Amino acid sequence: MKETIRKLVKRYKTNCPFIISRELGIHIRYADLGQSTRGIYYRKLRRRFIVIHSDLSLEWQRFVCAHELGHDRLHKGLGYYFLEQNTLVNPGKFERQANEFAVKLLIFDDKVSGDDTTDEICLRNNIPIEMGKFI
């Protein structure tokens, strides 16, 4: 996972999930996904899509984009939903991996020291505090 992230950041000269997704040809859309779904990654007719819940804060939209990008890079050929109830309480293997990918991508350029708390790292990198457990 670390090497995948390093290669993406090196190739696209950014750790912004929106820019990386666009450069990879992944279409990003926004829609009302209901109460429990924050984002969806899927493929249709060889095209890849990330759909982000339109009512999320910018911080969460960025995280969800990075999370769904993680599904694209780590779980090729599979479509997974980023469900609030399942992901935040009892994430499955693929959801945990996508969360870890998102956090590592978003903190890639940060010089994290041993004195930093997870909350400080999250705040500094505009990552939702709830995702600090994946640092």
XYZ file of C-alpha atoms in Angstrom:
135
model
C 0.000 0.000 0.000
C 2.801 2.409 0.906
C 4.524 1.827 -2.422
C 1.260 2.306 -4.347
C 0.712 5.656 -2.631
C 4.326 6.744 -3.135
C 4.103 5.982 -6.867
C 0.818 7.891 -7.233
C 2.151 10.965 -5.441
C 5.409 10.873 -7.389
C 3.672 10.437 -10.757
C 0.995 13.098 -10.256
C 3.032 15.408 -7.978
C 0.184 15.702 -5.482
C -1.594 13.766 -2.792
C -4.970 15.334 -3.675
C -7.398 12.460 -4.279
C -9.510 14.560 -6.666
C -6.571 15.349 -8.952
C -5.216 11.802 -8.841
C -8.668 10.353 -9.606
C -9.128 12.716 -12.543
C -5.675 11.873 -13.916
C -6.466 8.159 -13.633
C -9.652 8.692 -15.658
C -12.017 8.099 -12.755
C -15.199 10.159 -13.056
C -16.295 11.924 -9.871
C -19.966 12.625 -9.342
C -22.002 14.026 -6.446
C -25.448 12.830 -5.428
C -27.742 12.485 -2.438
C -26.875 8.972 -1.271
C -29.269 8.832 1.654
C -28.640 8.654 5.375
C -25.964 5.985 5.661
C -23.900 6.082 2.453
C -21.059 8.570 2.085
C -19.571 7.298 -1.142
C -19.629 4.607 -3.792
C -16.986 3.288 -6.161
C -18.110 1.322 -9.201
C -17.255 0.359 -12.763
C -19.681 0.440 -15.651
C -18.804 -0.374 -19.242
C -15.065 -0.080 -18.510
C -15.536 3.362 -16.981
C -14.770 3.995 -13.321
C -16.835 6.223 -11.057
C -16.619 7.658 -7.574
C -19.907 9.036 -6.291
C -19.687 11.251 -3.213
C -22.632 12.244 -1.036
C -23.380 15.853 -1.968
C -24.292 16.913 1.590
C -20.916 16.056 3.142
C -18.496 18.697 4.396
C -15.465 19.388 2.194
C -13.290 17.530 4.712
C -15.453 14.404 4.424
C -15.770 14.716 0.615
C -11.982 14.716 0.340
C -11.665 11.732 2.669
C -14.380 9.778 0.853
C -12.714 10.480 -2.498
C -9.406 9.147 -1.110
C -11.218 6.135 0.399
C -12.922 5.238 -2.870
C -9.650 5.810 -4.751
C -8.228 3.219 -2.359
C -10.838 0.726 -3.553
C -9.822 1.456 -7.148
C -6.130 0.906 -6.452
C -6.367 -1.955 -3.929
C -9.509 -3.876 -4.899
C -9.541 -3.899 -8.681
C -12.750 -5.199 -10.174
C -14.722 -4.933 -6.950
C -17.273 -2.263 -6.027
C -17.645 -1.328 -2.394
C -19.829 1.124 -0.532
C -18.488 3.417 2.132
C -21.307 2.987 4.626
C -21.308 5.160 7.719
C -22.836 2.562 10.018
C -20.607 -0.314 8.938
C -17.367 1.545 8.297
C -17.208 3.575 11.481
C -18.364 0.825 13.818
C -17.162 -2.498 12.427
C -15.335 -2.109 9.135
C -14.659 -5.185 7.083
C -11.232 -5.988 5.678
C -11.702 -4.048 2.427
C -13.184 -1.015 4.179
C -10.325 -0.937 6.712
C -7.805 -1.134 3.885
C -9.515 1.696 1.985
C -9.624 3.827 5.158
C -5.932 3.176 5.801
C -5.121 4.010 2.167
C -7.065 7.284 2.433
C -5.326 8.357 5.626
C -1.853 7.451 4.348
C -2.479 9.283 1.082
C -3.772 12.404 2.827
C -0.856 12.573 5.290
C 1.795 11.606 2.720
C 3.579 14.992 2.706
C 3.194 15.593 6.453
C 6.299 15.368 8.621
C 4.749 13.395 11.478
C 6.807 13.341 14.661
C 6.534 10.994 17.609
C 5.088 13.816 19.722
C 2.094 14.370 17.430
C -1.256 13.040 18.588
C -3.593 11.446 16.062
C -6.015 14.349 16.559
C -3.253 16.860 15.723
C -2.305 14.916 12.599
C -5.941 14.743 11.502
C -6.552 18.443 12.100
C -3.355 19.450 10.306
C -4.275 17.342 7.259
C -8.048 18.009 7.169
C -8.913 14.400 7.947
C -12.064 13.656 9.948
C -11.019 12.991 13.575
C -12.927 9.673 13.517
C -10.398 8.359 10.997
C -7.419 8.958 13.282
C -7.468 5.300 14.298
C -6.124 4.458 10.820
C -2.946 6.536 11.223
